[in-house]
């Protein structure tokens, strides 16, 4: 499954990004470049879905894909697909990864997972009469949340225990069996100790990356299904309370955005914030990428945006250097990035690049 993730990224990047670009995307690096890649290459759903990924893990898999003839890497270290790789990618059913929605939910999924694991442990131990145990989740906020739930629903606890198990069982029945099994074997409570990642790897004869990706996909699945249906999954839905969609503007970028909304010019913001011009430009691009109705008219007019996106469409590339040269340097790189960011929103809205 991890192989499928990497091949998907290589395929979408079309030989225009290095392995570092894939790493930052899966890791969820909050830089304007990574955000622009996620939006521009339509990889939003994979953003930040593997936060624990190490660079050497990814590089090892990339080398294996190359050795197997699924990808090729040019002299500039840009990977691209081979025909064999394209066929391998097409052979994996779409539903295997269809619940990933990283750009929107990657920030809150870890909290949901910790709540579910600790709540299950507490309920199972309570049912088994085990009152003294080491919490499976070493996080004060999660422990406080579970204590609150316990005190609030103490009289309904036996019913909640049954409901939670039924909810999880009902959802996992509709999920790929190996992903469901990995999730169940990971659970702790009632005297049962959940398996470690290494134990799961050995038990299911998988590499640790596949175990992690499958678990993450199951977490997204449980979260999304239970969040939208309180009636069918009341206890799991409780675990989603207060966990809302991520507004992926970093704190620093948000401050710049607020100044723009107040009508300050770039120079005024640079002076006020005491940051480099390039940093402020990154913040502006980030705002344009994330906020659909963000106005960039103080930097580029609509005709400029149309011209830049038209060239991008004709060249069929996201490489700024090629677009810059095709336009004879008429626009600087900041203006190109800004126009392409707005062009992405136009695509999402079902418009053509010429209409952007």
Short mmCIF file of C-alpha atoms in Angstrom, two decimals:
data_model
loop_
_atom_site.label_atom_id
_atom_site.label_comp_id
_atom_site.label_asym_id
_atom_site.label_seq_id
_atom_site.Cartn_x
_atom_site.Cartn_y
_atom_site.Cartn_z
CA UNK A 1 0.00 0.00 0.00
CA UNK A 2 2.90 2.34 0.74
CA UNK A 3 4.25 1.46 -2.69
CA UNK A 4 0.94 2.60 -4.16
CA UNK A 5 1.20 5.90 -2.26
CA UNK A 6 4.69 6.58 -3.56
CA UNK A 7 3.77 5.60 -7.13
CA UNK A 8 0.74 7.89 -6.96
CA UNK A 9 2.96 10.81 -5.96
CA UNK A 10 5.55 10.06 -8.66
CA UNK A 11 2.79 9.75 -11.25
CA UNK A 12 1.11 13.03 -10.30
CA UNK A 13 4.39 14.94 -10.03
CA UNK A 14 5.17 13.95 -13.66
CA UNK A 15 8.93 14.06 -13.18
CA UNK A 16 8.81 17.66 -11.93
CA UNK A 17 9.55 17.10 -8.23
CA UNK A 18 12.29 15.26 -6.36
CA UNK A 19 11.85 12.60 -3.68
CA UNK A 20 12.02 15.43 -1.13
CA UNK A 21 8.77 16.79 -2.56
CA UNK A 22 7.09 13.43 -1.90
CA UNK A 23 8.54 13.28 1.61
CA UNK A 24 7.33 16.77 2.55
CA UNK A 25 3.88 16.05 1.12
CA UNK A 26 3.33 12.80 3.07
CA UNK A 27 4.93 14.32 6.16
CA UNK A 28 2.66 17.38 5.99
CA UNK A 29 5.31 20.08 5.85
CA UNK A 30 3.58 23.44 6.17
CA UNK A 31 5.51 25.36 3.58
CA UNK A 32 4.01 27.29 0.69
CA UNK A 33 5.94 25.06 -1.75
CA UNK A 34 4.51 21.84 -0.31
CA UNK A 35 1.01 23.31 -0.13
CA UNK A 36 1.33 24.48 -3.73
CA UNK A 37 2.47 21.00 -4.78
CA UNK A 38 -0.44 19.36 -2.95
CA UNK A 39 -2.96 21.65 -4.62
CA UNK A 40 -1.28 21.96 -8.01
CA UNK A 41 -0.75 18.25 -8.56
CA UNK A 42 -4.08 17.30 -6.96
CA UNK A 43 -2.51 15.41 -4.07
CA UNK A 44 -4.42 17.26 -1.32
CA UNK A 45 -5.84 14.06 0.13
CA UNK A 46 -2.35 12.63 0.77
CA UNK A 47 -1.03 15.73 2.55
CA UNK A 48 0.22 14.86 6.05
CA UNK A 49 -1.18 11.32 6.15
CA UNK A 50 2.17 9.81 7.24
CA UNK A 51 3.65 12.26 9.80
CA UNK A 52 6.05 9.69 11.29
CA UNK A 53 7.67 8.84 7.94
CA UNK A 54 11.47 9.07 7.94
CA UNK A 55 13.34 10.24 4.87
CA UNK A 56 15.53 7.13 4.78
CA UNK A 57 12.39 4.94 4.74
CA UNK A 58 11.09 6.74 1.67
CA UNK A 59 14.48 6.73 -0.08
CA UNK A 60 14.81 2.99 0.50
CA UNK A 61 11.39 2.35 -1.09
CA UNK A 62 12.15 4.66 -4.00
CA UNK A 63 15.34 2.72 -4.67
CA UNK A 64 13.37 -0.55 -4.59
CA UNK A 65 10.84 0.85 -7.07
CA UNK A 66 13.69 1.87 -9.34
CA UNK A 67 15.37 -1.56 -9.05
CA UNK A 68 12.07 -3.21 -9.95
CA UNK A 69 11.73 -1.02 -13.03
CA UNK A 70 8.58 0.76 -11.84
CA UNK A 71 10.15 4.22 -11.86
CA UNK A 72 13.19 5.88 -13.37
CA UNK A 73 15.28 8.69 -11.92
CA UNK A 74 17.09 11.20 -14.12
CA UNK A 75 20.42 12.93 -13.52
CA UNK A 76 18.71 15.76 -11.63
CA UNK A 77 17.18 13.20 -9.19
CA UNK A 78 13.61 13.63 -10.50
CA UNK A 79 11.69 10.31 -10.45
CA UNK A 80 9.13 9.50 -13.14
CA UNK A 81 6.95 6.52 -14.01
CA UNK A 82 7.82 3.70 -16.38
CA UNK A 83 5.14 1.82 -18.31
CA UNK A 84 5.51 -1.04 -15.85
CA UNK A 85 4.94 1.41 -13.00
CA UNK A 86 1.81 2.82 -14.62
CA UNK A 87 0.41 -0.70 -14.96
CA UNK A 88 1.23 -1.52 -11.33
CA UNK A 89 -0.46 1.68 -10.15
CA UNK A 90 -3.61 0.89 -12.16
CA UNK A 91 -3.83 -2.59 -10.66
CA UNK A 92 -4.64 -1.40 -7.13
CA UNK A 93 -8.37 -0.86 -6.37
CA UNK A 94 -9.21 2.79 -5.71
CA UNK A 95 -11.14 1.97 -2.52
CA UNK A 96 -7.91 0.84 -0.87
CA UNK A 97 -7.09 4.50 -0.17
CA UNK A 98 -10.31 6.37 -0.87
CA UNK A 99 -10.85 7.70 2.67
CA UNK A 100 -7.65 9.70 2.91
CA UNK A 101 -8.40 13.42 3.12
CA UNK A 102 -5.19 14.75 4.61
CA UNK A 103 -5.33 18.40 3.67
CA UNK A 104 -8.58 18.79 5.58
CA UNK A 105 -8.23 16.38 8.50
CA UNK A 106 -4.55 15.48 9.10
CA UNK A 107 -4.33 17.78 12.12
CA UNK A 108 -7.21 16.17 14.05
CA UNK A 109 -6.90 12.47 13.17
CA UNK A 110 -4.19 11.81 15.82
CA UNK A 111 -6.45 13.23 18.55
CA UNK A 112 -9.37 11.11 17.37
CA UNK A 113 -7.19 7.99 17.40
CA UNK A 114 -5.90 8.66 20.91
CA UNK A 115 -9.45 9.21 22.16
CA UNK A 116 -10.71 5.97 20.62
CA UNK A 117 -7.81 3.87 21.95
CA UNK A 118 -7.97 5.26 25.48
CA UNK A 119 -11.77 5.20 25.66
CA UNK A 120 -11.78 1.57 24.55
CA UNK A 121 -9.13 0.71 27.13
CA UNK A 122 -11.07 2.46 29.89
CA UNK A 123 -14.38 0.80 28.91
CA UNK A 124 -12.89 -2.69 28.51
CA UNK A 125 -11.04 -2.44 31.84
CA UNK A 126 -14.13 -1.10 33.59
CA UNK A 127 -16.18 -4.01 32.25
CA UNK A 128 -13.48 -6.48 33.37
CA UNK A 129 -13.28 -4.90 36.83
CA UNK A 130 -9.72 -3.62 36.25
CA UNK A 131 -9.40 -0.28 37.99
CA UNK A 132 -5.63 0.22 38.18
CA UNK A 133 -3.73 0.26 34.89
CA UNK A 134 -1.26 2.30 32.87
CA UNK A 135 -3.10 4.41 30.24
CA UNK A 136 -2.24 3.31 26.71
CA UNK A 137 -2.14 6.99 25.69
CA UNK A 138 0.40 9.21 27.42
CA UNK A 139 -1.29 12.50 26.61
CA UNK A 140 -2.75 14.71 29.34
CA UNK A 141 -5.40 16.30 27.11
CA UNK A 142 -6.72 12.91 25.96
CA UNK A 143 -6.68 11.52 29.49
CA UNK A 144 -8.70 14.52 30.69
CA UNK A 145 -11.17 14.07 27.84
CA UNK A 146 -11.72 10.39 28.74
CA UNK A 147 -12.13 11.26 32.44
CA UNK A 148 -14.78 13.80 31.49
CA UNK A 149 -16.62 11.24 29.37
CA UNK A 150 -16.38 8.71 32.19
CA UNK A 151 -17.89 11.04 34.78
CA UNK A 152 -20.51 12.40 32.39
CA UNK A 153 -21.76 8.97 31.27
CA UNK A 154 -20.80 6.79 34.24
CA UNK A 155 -24.33 5.45 34.69
CA UNK A 156 -24.57 4.63 30.96
CA UNK A 157 -21.13 3.04 30.69
CA UNK A 158 -22.25 -0.60 30.19
CA UNK A 159 -24.52 0.47 27.34
CA UNK A 160 -21.76 2.64 25.82
CA UNK A 161 -19.30 -0.27 25.92
CA UNK A 162 -21.67 -2.44 23.90
CA UNK A 163 -22.48 0.38 21.52
CA UNK A 164 -18.86 1.24 20.81
CA UNK A 165 -17.95 -2.36 19.99
CA UNK A 166 -21.01 -2.69 17.75
CA UNK A 167 -20.18 0.56 15.96
CA UNK A 168 -16.59 -0.46 15.30
CA UNK A 169 -17.60 -3.97 14.25
CA UNK A 170 -20.25 -2.62 11.87
CA UNK A 171 -17.79 -0.24 10.23
CA UNK A 172 -14.92 -2.71 10.01
CA UNK A 173 -17.14 -5.30 8.28
CA UNK A 174 -17.36 -2.89 5.34
CA UNK A 175 -13.61 -2.18 5.34
CA UNK A 176 -10.79 -4.16 3.67
CA UNK A 177 -10.23 -7.16 5.97
CA UNK A 178 -6.47 -6.78 6.46
CA UNK A 179 -6.88 -3.11 7.43
CA UNK A 180 -9.66 -4.04 9.85
CA UNK A 181 -7.55 -6.80 11.41
CA UNK A 182 -4.56 -4.50 11.90
CA UNK A 183 -6.78 -2.04 13.75
CA UNK A 184 -8.27 -4.71 16.03
CA UNK A 185 -4.90 -6.30 16.86
CA UNK A 186 -3.64 -2.87 17.91
CA UNK A 187 -6.31 -2.39 20.61
CA UNK A 188 -5.59 -2.67 24.33
CA UNK A 189 -8.01 -3.27 27.20
CA UNK A 190 -9.65 -5.83 29.48
CA UNK A 191 -6.34 -7.58 30.09
CA UNK A 192 -5.45 -7.74 26.40
CA UNK A 193 -2.31 -5.90 25.25
CA UNK A 194 -2.37 -4.46 21.75
CA UNK A 195 0.38 -5.45 19.35
CA UNK A 196 3.28 -3.14 18.61
CA UNK A 197 4.04 -2.03 15.05
CA UNK A 198 6.89 -4.57 14.85
CA UNK A 199 4.61 -7.35 16.05
CA UNK A 200 1.97 -6.41 13.49
CA UNK A 201 4.62 -6.37 10.79
CA UNK A 202 5.69 -9.91 11.65
CA UNK A 203 2.16 -11.24 12.22
CA UNK A 204 0.85 -9.98 8.88
CA UNK A 205 4.13 -10.29 6.95
CA UNK A 206 4.11 -6.63 5.93
CA UNK A 207 6.70 -3.89 6.01
CA UNK A 208 6.25 -1.29 8.73
CA UNK A 209 5.30 1.39 6.17
CA UNK A 210 2.37 -0.69 4.91
CA UNK A 211 1.21 -1.30 8.47
CA UNK A 212 1.30 2.43 9.21
CA UNK A 213 -0.49 3.47 6.00
CA UNK A 214 -3.22 0.85 6.44
CA UNK A 215 -3.80 1.89 10.04
CA UNK A 216 -3.93 5.54 9.05
CA UNK A 217 -6.46 4.77 6.32
CA UNK A 218 -8.65 2.93 8.84
CA UNK A 219 -8.43 5.90 11.22
CA UNK A 220 -9.61 8.26 8.48
CA UNK A 221 -12.40 5.84 7.59
CA UNK A 222 -13.69 5.51 11.16
CA UNK A 223 -13.41 9.25 11.75
CA UNK A 224 -15.22 10.35 8.58
CA UNK A 225 -17.99 7.77 8.81
CA UNK A 226 -18.72 8.40 12.48
CA UNK A 227 -18.43 12.17 12.25
CA UNK A 228 -21.15 12.39 9.63
CA UNK A 229 -23.53 9.96 11.36
CA UNK A 230 -24.18 10.60 15.05
CA UNK A 231 -27.36 8.52 14.83
CA UNK A 232 -25.59 5.34 13.71
CA UNK A 233 -22.29 5.75 15.57
CA UNK A 234 -23.02 7.76 18.75
CA UNK A 235 -19.94 6.77 20.79
CA UNK A 236 -17.45 7.08 17.93
CA UNK A 237 -19.13 10.36 16.98
CA UNK A 238 -18.48 11.54 20.54
CA UNK A 239 -14.76 10.96 19.86
CA UNK A 240 -14.96 13.43 16.94
CA UNK A 241 -16.49 16.24 19.02
CA UNK A 242 -14.64 19.52 18.67
CA UNK A 243 -12.36 18.13 15.96
CA UNK A 244 -13.06 20.39 13.03
CA UNK A 245 -11.55 20.81 9.56
CA UNK A 246 -8.07 22.24 9.44
CA UNK A 247 -7.61 25.76 8.17
CA UNK A 248 -4.16 25.19 6.86
CA UNK A 249 -2.71 28.64 7.23
CA UNK A 250 0.22 28.68 9.59
CA UNK A 251 0.04 31.11 12.49
CA UNK A 252 2.59 33.43 10.92
CA UNK A 253 0.83 33.39 7.53
CA UNK A 254 -2.48 34.08 9.24
CA UNK A 255 -1.07 37.26 10.75
CA UNK A 256 0.11 38.44 7.32
CA UNK A 257 -3.32 37.59 5.88
CA UNK A 258 -5.01 39.71 8.55
CA UNK A 259 -2.83 42.69 7.63
CA UNK A 260 -3.71 42.24 3.95
CA UNK A 261 -7.39 42.21 4.89
CA UNK A 262 -6.81 45.50 6.68
CA UNK A 263 -5.53 47.00 3.43
CA UNK A 264 -1.81 47.17 4.24
CA UNK A 265 0.62 46.99 1.31
CA UNK A 266 3.37 44.40 1.12
CA UNK A 267 6.01 46.97 2.07
CA UNK A 268 3.97 48.05 5.08
CA UNK A 269 3.58 44.43 6.18
CA UNK A 270 7.32 43.79 5.75
CA UNK A 271 8.11 46.80 7.89
CA UNK A 272 5.49 45.99 10.52
CA UNK A 273 6.38 42.31 10.80
CA UNK A 274 10.14 42.72 10.34
CA UNK A 275 10.28 39.73 8.02
CA UNK A 276 11.95 39.18 4.65
CA UNK A 277 9.99 40.03 1.53
CA UNK A 278 10.22 36.39 0.40
CA UNK A 279 8.64 35.24 3.67
CA UNK A 280 5.71 37.61 3.29
CA UNK A 281 5.31 36.48 -0.31
CA UNK A 282 5.18 32.86 0.90
CA UNK A 283 2.40 33.85 3.30
CA UNK A 284 0.43 35.51 0.53
CA UNK A 285 0.74 32.47 -1.74
CA UNK A 286 -0.29 30.22 1.15
CA UNK A 287 -3.39 32.36 1.70
CA UNK A 288 -4.25 32.22 -2.00
CA UNK A 289 -3.90 28.43 -1.99
CA UNK A 290 -6.09 27.82 1.03
CA UNK A 291 -8.71 30.57 0.91
CA UNK A 292 -10.84 30.34 -2.26
CA UNK A 293 -12.16 33.92 -2.11
CA UNK A 294 -8.82 35.51 -1.22
CA UNK A 295 -8.38 38.52 -3.51
CA UNK A 296 -5.02 38.97 -5.22
CA UNK A 297 -6.02 42.02 -7.29
CA UNK A 298 -3.54 44.22 -5.43
CA UNK A 299 -0.76 42.02 -6.83
CA UNK A 300 -2.13 40.76 -10.16
CA UNK A 301 -5.13 41.67 -12.28
CA UNK A 302 -7.50 39.09 -13.79
CA UNK A 303 -5.93 39.36 -17.23
CA UNK A 304 -2.51 38.52 -15.82
CA UNK A 305 -3.93 35.51 -13.96
CA UNK A 306 -5.60 34.26 -17.16
CA UNK A 307 -2.43 34.68 -19.21
CA UNK A 308 -0.23 32.80 -16.72
CA UNK A 309 -2.69 29.93 -16.30
CA UNK A 310 -3.18 29.65 -20.04
CA UNK A 311 0.56 29.19 -20.57
CA UNK A 312 0.71 26.69 -17.71
CA UNK A 313 -2.08 24.73 -19.37
CA UNK A 314 -0.44 24.84 -22.80
CA UNK A 315 2.94 23.72 -21.48
CA UNK A 316 1.28 21.14 -19.20
CA UNK A 317 3.84 21.78 -16.46
CA UNK A 318 4.01 23.22 -12.97
CA UNK A 319 7.69 24.09 -13.32
CA UNK A 320 7.94 27.81 -12.70
CA UNK A 321 11.16 28.17 -14.67
CA UNK A 322 9.53 26.88 -17.86
CA UNK A 323 6.49 29.11 -17.40
CA UNK A 324 8.74 32.09 -16.59
CA UNK A 325 10.80 31.57 -19.75
CA UNK A 326 7.72 31.00 -21.93
CA UNK A 327 6.41 34.38 -20.77
CA UNK A 328 9.83 36.02 -21.42
CA UNK A 329 10.19 37.04 -17.77
CA UNK A 330 7.11 39.24 -17.89
CA UNK A 331 6.14 38.09 -14.38
CA UNK A 332 8.35 37.29 -11.41
CA UNK A 333 8.19 33.95 -9.61
CA UNK A 334 5.97 35.30 -6.83
CA UNK A 335 3.40 36.46 -9.39
CA UNK A 336 3.54 33.09 -11.17
CA UNK A 337 2.96 31.18 -7.93
CA UNK A 338 0.10 33.48 -6.99
CA UNK A 339 -1.64 33.13 -10.36
CA UNK A 340 -1.28 29.34 -10.32
CA UNK A 341 -2.72 29.23 -6.81
CA UNK A 342 -5.82 31.05 -8.02
CA UNK A 343 -5.96 28.82 -11.07
CA UNK A 344 -6.27 25.78 -8.78
CA UNK A 345 -9.44 27.17 -7.24
CA UNK A 346 -10.83 27.73 -10.72
CA UNK A 347 -10.21 24.05 -11.55
CA UNK A 348 -11.87 22.93 -8.33
CA UNK A 349 -14.91 24.98 -9.23
CA UNK A 350 -15.17 23.18 -12.57
CA UNK A 351 -13.87 26.06 -14.67
CA UNK A 352 -11.36 25.85 -17.48
CA UNK A 353 -7.97 27.49 -17.16
CA UNK A 354 -9.04 30.12 -19.70
CA UNK A 355 -11.93 31.08 -17.47
CA UNK A 356 -9.73 31.41 -14.40
#
